[in-house]
C-alpha positions as protocol buffer text, in pm:
chain_id: "A"
residue {
  index: 1
  type: UNK
  ca { x: -5008 y: 4623 z: -2971 }
}
residue {
  index: 2
  type: UNK
  ca { x: -5024 y: 4718 z: -3339 }
}
residue {
  index: 3
  type: UNK
  ca { x: -4772 y: 4546 z: -3563 }
}
residue {
  index: 4
  type: UNK
  ca { x: -4486 y: 4758 z: -3690 }
}
residue {
  index: 5
  type: UNK
  ca { x: -4554 y: 4661 z: -4051 }
}
residue {
  index: 6
  type: UNK
  ca { x: -4745 y: 4898 z: -4272 }
}
residue {
  index: 7
  type: UNK
  ca { x: -4983 y: 4611 z: -4341 }
}
residue {
  index: 8
  type: UNK
  ca { x: -5157 y: 4526 z: -4011 }
}
residue {
  index: 9
  type: UNK
  ca { x: -5318 y: 4190 z: -3941 }
}
residue {
  index: 10
  type: UNK
  ca { x: -5664 y: 4349 z: -3958 }
}
residue {
  index: 11
  type: UNK
  ca { x: -5582 y: 4492 z: -4301 }
}
residue {
  index: 12
  type: UNK
  ca { x: -5459 y: 4150 z: -4416 }
}
residue {
  index: 13
  type: UNK
  ca { x: -5789 y: 3986 z: -4324 }
}
residue {
  index: 14
  type: UNK
  ca { x: -5983 y: 4268 z: -4488 }
}
residue {
  index: 15
  type: UNK
  ca { x: -5765 y: 4234 z: -4797 }
}
residue {
  index: 16
  type: UNK
  ca { x: -5827 y: 3858 z: -4811 }
}
residue {
  index: 17
  type: UNK
  ca { x: -6203 y: 3911 z: -4796 }
}
residue {
  index: 18
  type: UNK
  ca { x: -6185 y: 4166 z: -5080 }
}
residue {
  index: 19
  type: UNK
  ca { x: -5983 y: 3926 z: -5290 }
}
residue {
  index: 20
  type: UNK
  ca { x: -6227 y: 3640 z: -5237 }
}
residue {
  index: 21
  type: UNK
  ca { x: -6516 y: 3867 z: -5339 }
}
residue {
  index: 22
  type: UNK
  ca { x: -6336 y: 3980 z: -5654 }
}
residue {
  index: 23
  type: UNK
  ca { x: -6254 y: 3621 z: -5749 }
}
residue {
  index: 24
  type: UNK
  ca { x: -6613 y: 3519 z: -5685 }
}
residue {
  index: 25
  type: UNK
  ca { x: -6741 y: 3791 z: -5920 }
}
residue {
  index: 26
  type: UNK
  ca { x: -6489 y: 3681 z: -6183 }
}
residue {
  index: 27
  type: UNK
  ca { x: -6612 y: 3321 z: -6166 }
}
residue {
  index: 28
  type: UNK
  ca { x: -6985 y: 3398 z: -6156 }
}
residue {
  index: 29
  type: UNK
  ca { x: -7014 y: 3411 z: -6535 }
}
residue {
  index: 30
  type: UNK
  ca { x: -6873 y: 3055 z: -6549 }
}
residue {
  index: 31
  type: UNK
  ca { x: -7121 y: 2955 z: -6282 }
}
residue {
  index: 32
  type: UNK
  ca { x: -7412 y: 3091 z: -6489 }
}
residue {
  index: 33
  type: UNK
  ca { x: -7297 y: 2877 z: -6783 }
}
residue {
  index: 34
  type: UNK
  ca { x: -7273 y: 2576 z: -6553 }
}
residue {
  index: 35
  type: UNK
  ca { x: -7629 y: 2631 z: -6422 }
}
residue {
  index: 36
  type: UNK
  ca { x: -7763 y: 2654 z: -6779 }
}
residue {
  index: 37
  type: UNK
  ca { x: -7589 y: 2326 z: -6866 }
}
residue {
  index: 38
  type: UNK
  ca { x: -7727 y: 2158 z: -6553 }
}
residue {
  index: 39
  type: UNK
  ca { x: -8080 y: 2277 z: -6639 }
}
residue {
  index: 40
  type: UNK
  ca { x: -8045 y: 2140 z: -6991 }
}
residue {
  index: 41
  type: UNK
  ca { x: -7951 y: 1801 z: -6846 }
}
residue {
  index: 42
  type: UNK
  ca { x: -8225 y: 1812 z: -6579 }
}
residue {
  index: 43
  type: UNK
  ca { x: -7963 y: 1808 z: -6302 }
}
residue {
  index: 44
  type: UNK
  ca { x: -7976 y: 1999 z: -5973 }
}
residue {
  index: 45
  type: UNK
  ca { x: -7691 y: 2253 z: -5988 }
}
residue {
  index: 46
  type: UNK
  ca { x: -7452 y: 2318 z: -5702 }
}
residue {
  index: 47
  type: UNK
  ca { x: -7481 y: 2644 z: -5510 }
}
residue {
  index: 48
  type: UNK
  ca { x: -7233 y: 2918 z: -5602 }
}
residue {
  index: 49
  type: UNK
  ca { x: -7028 y: 2849 z: -5288 }
}
residue {
  index: 50
  type: UNK
  ca { x: -7019 y: 2473 z: -5364 }
}
residue {
  index: 51
  type: UNK
  ca { x: -6924 y: 2551 z: -5722 }
}
residue {
  index: 52
  type: UNK
  ca { x: -6640 y: 2775 z: -5605 }
}
residue {
  index: 53
  type: UNK
  ca { x: -6507 y: 2502 z: -5375 }
}
residue {
  index: 54
  type: UNK
  ca { x: -6510 y: 2251 z: -5661 }
}
residue {
  index: 55
  type: UNK
  ca { x: -6344 y: 2504 z: -5889 }
}
residue {
  index: 56
  type: UNK
  ca { x: -6066 y: 2564 z: -5636 }
}
residue {
  index: 57
  type: UNK
  ca { x: -6011 y: 2190 z: -5600 }
}
residue {
  index: 58
  type: UNK
  ca { x: -6021 y: 2106 z: -5972 }
}
residue {
  index: 59
  type: UNK
  ca { x: -5832 y: 2415 z: -6093 }
}
residue {
  index: 60
  type: UNK
  ca { x: -5595 y: 2463 z: -5798 }
}
residue {
  index: 61
  type: UNK
  ca { x: -5304 y: 2618 z: -5989 }
}
residue {
  index: 62
  type: UNK
  ca { x: -5524 y: 2852 z: -6192 }
}
residue {
  index: 63
  type: UNK
  ca { x: -5714 y: 2968 z: -5884 }
}
residue {
  index: 64
  type: UNK
  ca { x: -5392 y: 3020 z: -5688 }
}
residue {
  index: 65
  type: UNK
  ca { x: -5241 y: 3236 z: -5961 }
}
residue {
  index: 66
  type: UNK
  ca { x: -5568 y: 3433 z: -5994 }
}
residue {
  index: 67
  type: UNK
  ca { x: -5558 y: 3495 z: -5619 }
}
residue {
  index: 68
  type: UNK
  ca { x: -5194 y: 3603 z: -5636 }
}
residue {
  index: 69
  type: UNK
  ca { x: -5271 y: 3850 z: -5914 }
}
residue {
  index: 70
  type: UNK
  ca { x: -5558 y: 4002 z: -5713 }
}
residue {
  index: 71
  type: UNK
  ca { x: -5330 y: 4047 z: -5409 }
}
residue {
  index: 72
  type: UNK
  ca { x: -5071 y: 4231 z: -5619 }
}
residue {
  index: 73
  type: UNK
  ca { x: -5337 y: 4459 z: -5768 }
}
residue {
  index: 74
  type: UNK
  ca { x: -5487 y: 4548 z: -5431 }
}
residue {
  index: 75
  type: UNK
  ca { x: -5144 y: 4618 z: -5279 }
}
residue {
  index: 76
  type: UNK
  ca { x: -5066 y: 4850 z: -5570 }
}
residue {
  index: 77
  type: UNK
  ca { x: -5406 y: 5021 z: -5546 }
}
residue {
  index: 78
  type: UNK
  ca { x: -5355 y: 5095 z: -5177 }
}
residue {
  index: 79
  type: UNK
  ca { x: -4996 y: 5209 z: -5221 }
}
residue {
  index: 80
  type: UNK
  ca { x: -4865 y: 4983 z: -4944 }
}
residue {
  index: 81
  type: UNK
  ca { x: -4495 y: 5047 z: -4884 }
}
residue {
  index: 82
  type: UNK
  ca { x: -4207 y: 4809 z: -4812 }
}
residue {
  index: 83
  type: UNK
  ca { x: -4038 y: 4794 z: -4470 }
}
residue {
  index: 84
  type: UNK
  ca { x: -3672 y: 4730 z: -4389 }
}
residue {
  index: 85
  type: UNK
  ca { x: -3499 y: 4448 z: -4202 }
}
residue {
  index: 86
  type: UNK
  ca { x: -3156 y: 4473 z: -4041 }
}
residue {
  index: 87
  type: UNK
  ca { x: -3021 y: 4118 z: -4056 }
}
residue {
  index: 88
  type: UNK
  ca { x: -2739 y: 4195 z: -3810 }
}
residue {
  index: 89
  type: UNK
  ca { x: -2970 y: 4303 z: -3526 }
}
residue {
  index: 90
  type: UNK
  ca { x: -3291 y: 4130 z: -3634 }
}
residue {
  index: 91
  type: UNK
  ca { x: -3482 y: 4460 z: -3615 }
}
residue {
  index: 92
  type: UNK
  ca { x: -3745 y: 4593 z: -3855 }
}
residue {
  index: 93
  type: UNK
  ca { x: -3784 y: 4957 z: -3959 }
}
residue {
  index: 94
  type: UNK
  ca { x: -4088 y: 5122 z: -4112 }
}
residue {
  index: 95
  type: UNK
  ca { x: -3899 y: 5367 z: -4336 }
}
residue {
  index: 96
  type: UNK
  ca { x: -3541 y: 5420 z: -4451 }
}
residue {
  index: 97
  type: UNK
  ca { x: -3531 y: 5736 z: -4237 }
}
residue {
  index: 98
  type: UNK
  ca { x: -3589 y: 5522 z: -3926 }
}
residue {
  index: 99
  type: UNK
  ca { x: -3269 y: 5322 z: -3986 }
}
residue {
  index: 100
  type: UNK
  ca { x: -2984 y: 5447 z: -3759 }
}
residue {
  index: 101
  type: UNK
  ca { x: -2669 y: 5574 z: -3928 }
}
residue {
  index: 102
  type: UNK
  ca { x: -2470 y: 5306 z: -3745 }
}
residue {
  index: 103
  type: UNK
  ca { x: -2642 y: 5027 z: -3942 }
}
residue {
  index: 104
  type: UNK
  ca { x: -2448 y: 4902 z: -4244 }
}
residue {
  index: 105
  type: UNK
  ca { x: -2643 y: 4928 z: -4569 }
}
residue {
  index: 106
  type: UNK
  ca { x: -2524 y: 4580 z: -4666 }
}
residue {
  index: 107
  type: UNK
  ca { x: -2715 y: 4444 z: -4365 }
}
residue {
  index: 108
  type: UNK
  ca { x: -3047 y: 4597 z: -4475 }
}
residue {
  index: 109
  type: UNK
  ca { x: -3301 y: 4383 z: -4658 }
}
residue {
  index: 110
  type: UNK
  ca { x: -3608 y: 4537 z: -4820 }
}
residue {
  index: 111
  type: UNK
  ca { x: -3924 y: 4353 z: -4714 }
}
residue {
  index: 112
  type: UNK
  ca { x: -4181 y: 4405 z: -4989 }
}
residue {
  index: 113
  type: UNK
  ca { x: -4555 y: 4429 z: -4909 }
}
residue {
  index: 114
  type: UNK
  ca { x: -4626 y: 4088 z: -5062 }
}
residue {
  index: 115
  type: UNK
  ca { x: -4386 y: 3921 z: -4820 }
}
residue {
  index: 116
  type: UNK
  ca { x: -4554 y: 4103 z: -4529 }
}
residue {
  index: 117
  type: UNK
  ca { x: -4887 y: 3977 z: -4662 }
}
residue {
  index: 118
  type: UNK
  ca { x: -4763 y: 3617 z: -4683 }
}
residue {
  index: 119
  type: UNK
  ca { x: -4626 y: 3629 z: -4327 }
}
residue {
  index: 120
  type: UNK
  ca { x: -4954 y: 3770 z: -4194 }
}
residue {
  index: 121
  type: UNK
  ca { x: -5160 y: 3506 z: -4376 }
}
residue {
  index: 122
  type: UNK
  ca { x: -4942 y: 3226 z: -4239 }
}
residue {
  index: 123
  type: UNK
  ca { x: -4956 y: 3385 z: -3891 }
}
residue {
  index: 124
  type: UNK
  ca { x: -5334 y: 3388 z: -3906 }
}
residue {
  index: 125
  type: UNK
  ca { x: -5361 y: 3026 z: -4024 }
}
residue {
  index: 126
  type: UNK
  ca { x: -5118 y: 2905 z: -3757 }
}
residue {
  index: 127
  type: UNK
  ca { x: -5317 y: 3099 z: -3498 }
}
residue {
  index: 128
  type: UNK
  ca { x: -5625 y: 2906 z: -3613 }
}
residue {
  index: 129
  type: UNK
  ca { x: -5438 y: 2576 z: -3583 }
}
residue {
  index: 130
  type: UNK
  ca { x: -5421 y: 2512 z: -3960 }
}
residue {
  index: 131
  type: UNK
  ca { x: -5068 y: 2371 z: -3969 }
}
residue {
  index: 132
  type: UNK
  ca { x: -5113 y: 2216 z: -4312 }
}
residue {
  index: 133
  type: UNK
  ca { x: -5343 y: 2299 z: -4603 }
}
residue {
  index: 134
  type: UNK
  ca { x: -5375 y: 2677 z: -4580 }
}
residue {
  index: 135
  type: UNK
  ca { x: -5019 y: 2731 z: -4455 }
}
residue {
  index: 136
  type: UNK
  ca { x: -4875 y: 2500 z: -4720 }
}
residue {
  index: 137
  type: UNK
  ca { x: -5083 y: 2679 z: -4984 }
}
residue {
  index: 138
  type: UNK
  ca { x: -4937 y: 3015 z: -4885 }
}
residue {
  index: 139
  type: UNK
  ca { x: -4590 y: 2865 z: -4871 }
}
residue {
  index: 140
  type: UNK
  ca { x: -4611 y: 2692 z: -5210 }
}
residue {
  index: 141
  type: UNK
  ca { x: -4693 y: 3018 z: -5390 }
}
residue {
  index: 142
  type: UNK
  ca { x: -4408 y: 3193 z: -5209 }
}
residue {
  index: 143
  type: UNK
  ca { x: -4163 y: 2921 z: -5318 }
}
residue {
  index: 144
  type: UNK
  ca { x: -4293 y: 2920 z: -5677 }
}
residue {
  index: 145
  type: UNK
  ca { x: -4266 y: 3298 z: -5708 }
}
residue {
  index: 146
  type: UNK
  ca { x: -3930 y: 3332 z: -5532 }
}
residue {
  index: 147
  type: UNK
  ca { x: -3750 y: 3059 z: -5724 }
}
residue {
  index: 148
  type: UNK
  ca { x: -3933 y: 3055 z: -6058 }
}
residue {
  index: 149
  type: UNK
  ca { x: -4079 y: 2707 z: -6012 }
}
residue {
  index: 150
  type: UNK
  ca { x: -4393 y: 2553 z: -6153 }
}
residue {
  index: 151
  type: UNK
  ca { x: -4668 y: 2545 z: -5890 }
}
residue {
  index: 152
  type: UNK
  ca { x: -4686 y: 2165 z: -5907 }
}
residue {
  index: 153
  type: UNK
  ca { x: -4319 y: 2139 z: -5813 }
}
residue {
  index: 154
  type: UNK
  ca { x: -4357 y: 2408 z: -5546 }
}
residue {
  index: 155
  type: UNK
  ca { x: -4650 y: 2215 z: -5397 }
}
residue {
  index: 156
  type: UNK
  ca { x: -4429 y: 1909 z: -5352 }
}
residue {
  index: 157
  type: UNK
  ca { x: -4152 y: 2113 z: -5192 }
}
residue {
  index: 158
  type: UNK
  ca { x: -4379 y: 2314 z: -4961 }
}
residue {
  index: 159
  type: UNK
  ca { x: -4536 y: 1994 z: -4829 }
}
residue {
  index: 160
  type: UNK
  ca { x: -4199 y: 1939 z: -4654 }
}
residue {
  index: 161
  type: UNK
  ca { x: -4311 y: 2215 z: -4426 }
}
residue {
  index: 162
  type: UNK
  ca { x: -3995 y: 2363 z: -4278 }
}
residue {
  index: 163
  type: UNK
  ca { x: -4186 y: 2670 z: -4169 }
}
residue {
  index: 164
  type: UNK
  ca { x: -4433 y: 2503 z: -3935 }
}
residue {
  index: 165
  type: UNK
  ca { x: -4169 y: 2255 z: -3815 }
}
residue {
  index: 166
  type: UNK
  ca { x: -3952 y: 2548 z: -3714 }
}
residue {
  index: 167
  type: UNK
  ca { x: -4227 y: 2767 z: -3568 }
}
residue {
  index: 168
  type: UNK
  ca { x: -4474 y: 2532 z: -3396 }
}
residue {
  index: 169
  type: UNK
  ca { x: -4243 y: 2452 z: -3100 }
}
residue {
  index: 170
  type: UNK
  ca { x: -4203 y: 2825 z: -3032 }
}
residue {
  index: 171
  type: UNK
  ca { x: -4567 y: 2929 z: -3068 }
}
residue {
  index: 172
  type: UNK
  ca { x: -4681 y: 2899 z: -2707 }
}
residue {
  index: 173
  type: UNK
  ca { x: -4390 y: 3108 z: -2578 }
}
residue {
  index: 174
  type: UNK
  ca { x: -4440 y: 3397 z: -2821 }
}
residue {
  index: 175
  type: UNK
  ca { x: -4686 y: 3684 z: -2830 }
}
residue {
  index: 176
  type: UNK
  ca { x: -4884 y: 3751 z: -3148 }
}
residue {
  index: 177
  type: UNK
  ca { x: -4644 y: 4019 z: -3263 }
}
residue {
  index: 178
  type: UNK
  ca { x: -4332 y: 3814 z: -3186 }
}
residue {
  index: 179
  type: UNK
  ca { x: -4474 y: 3515 z: -3374 }
}
residue {
  index: 180
  type: UNK
  ca { x: -4552 y: 3732 z: -3676 }
}
residue {
  index: 181
  type: UNK
  ca { x: -4193 y: 3862 z: -3685 }
}
residue {
  index: 182
  type: UNK
  ca { x: -4054 y: 3509 z: -3647 }
}
residue {
  index: 183
  type: UNK
  ca { x: -4255 y: 3398 z: -3953 }
}
residue {
  index: 184
  type: UNK
  ca { x: -4145 y: 3705 z: -4147 }
}
residue {
  index: 185
  type: UNK
  ca { x: -3781 y: 3637 z: -4059 }
}
residue {
  index: 186
  type: UNK
  ca { x: -3824 y: 3273 z: -4164 }
}
residue {
  index: 187
  type: UNK
  ca { x: -3955 y: 3381 z: -4506 }
}
residue {
  index: 188
  type: UNK
  ca { x: -3668 y: 3629 z: -4545 }
}
residue {
  index: 189
  type: UNK
  ca { x: -3430 y: 3346 z: -4453 }
}
residue {
  index: 190
  type: UNK
  ca { x: -3580 y: 3112 z: -4714 }
}
residue {
  index: 191
  type: UNK
  ca { x: -3558 y: 3388 z: -4975 }
}
residue {
  index: 192
  type: UNK
  ca { x: -3193 y: 3467 z: -4896 }
}
residue {
  index: 193
  type: UNK
  ca { x: -3075 y: 3106 z: -4855 }
}
residue {
  index: 194
  type: UNK
  ca { x: -3224 y: 2969 z: -5177 }
}
residue {
  index: 195
  type: UNK
  ca { x: -3426 y: 2664 z: -5271 }
}
residue {
  index: 196
  type: UNK
  ca { x: -3146 y: 2409 z: -5225 }
}
residue {
  index: 197
  type: UNK
  ca { x: -3092 y: 2517 z: -4865 }
}
residue {
  index: 198
  type: UNK
  ca { x: -3469 y: 2488 z: -4806 }
}
residue {
  index: 199
  type: UNK
  ca { x: -3475 y: 2131 z: -4941 }
}
residue {
  index: 200
  type: UNK
  ca { x: -3169 y: 2034 z: -4736 }
}
residue {
  index: 201
  type: UNK
  ca { x: -3327 y: 2177 z: -4419 }
}
residue {
  index: 202
  type: UNK
  ca { x: -3650 y: 1990 z: -4493 }
}
residue {
  index: 203
  type: UNK
  ca { x: -3455 y: 1666 z: -4538 }
}
residue {
  index: 204
  type: UNK
  ca { x: -3273 y: 1716 z: -4206 }
}
residue {
  index: 205
  type: UNK
  ca { x: -3599 y: 1785 z: -4025 }
}
residue {
  index: 206
  type: UNK
  ca { x: -3758 y: 1476 z: -4177 }
}
residue {
  index: 207
  type: UNK
  ca { x: -3466 y: 1261 z: -4057 }
}
residue {
  index: 208
  type: UNK
  ca { x: -3495 y: 1401 z: -3705 }
}
residue {
  index: 209
  type: UNK
  ca { x: -3869 y: 1326 z: -3679 }
}
C-alpha cells in the first residue's frame, strides 16, 4: 500500500541519493586539492569514497548541516506539500479539504515535508536494523533544528534514544505503513512536548532499563 504522505518512501530514498550526489560534487574540488597535496608528498591518496567517509567523520557537524540544506532545497524544488494531523483521532489528511468539518481546528497540526522526510529516513534505517548511528544522526538534526540547539548538544541528547526505545518493541507487530505513522507521530509528539519533556522521558527509560 502506498503511504498517505505526499512524500513516499521510494521518493525519500531517491531524494537521499540525489542529495549524496550533490554533496559529493560539492566536495570534489576539495578532493582534487587533497590529491595534489598527496602527490607533492609522495603519498598514495585515498579514493574519493574513502575521502568522503573521512570528511564525514572529521567534519560531522559541517557535513550534517550541508546535508540538511540540500534536503530543504530539493523539497522546495519539487514543491512537496505539508500534510495534516488530527491529534484527537490520530488520523492524517493529505489536504485541508480532506479534513472533516467535525474536526476542531485546534486539534490540527501541520506536518511539514521535512518532518515527513525525517520520519521516512528513520523508518528506513529501523527497517534495516540500524537502531543507532543513522537513526541517532537523523534524530540529532531534528532536535537541533526544532529547539535551536548546537549540533554537539543535540548529539548528546539524541544518543538517549527515546525514539527507538519506544518503537522497537512495537516493530514486529506493525506493518510498514503503520510503523511509519508511529514514527511520524513520535516526532510530532517530541516537537509539541518540548526538549525538557524529551530529556525527562529519556531519563525514565534509562532508569527502567
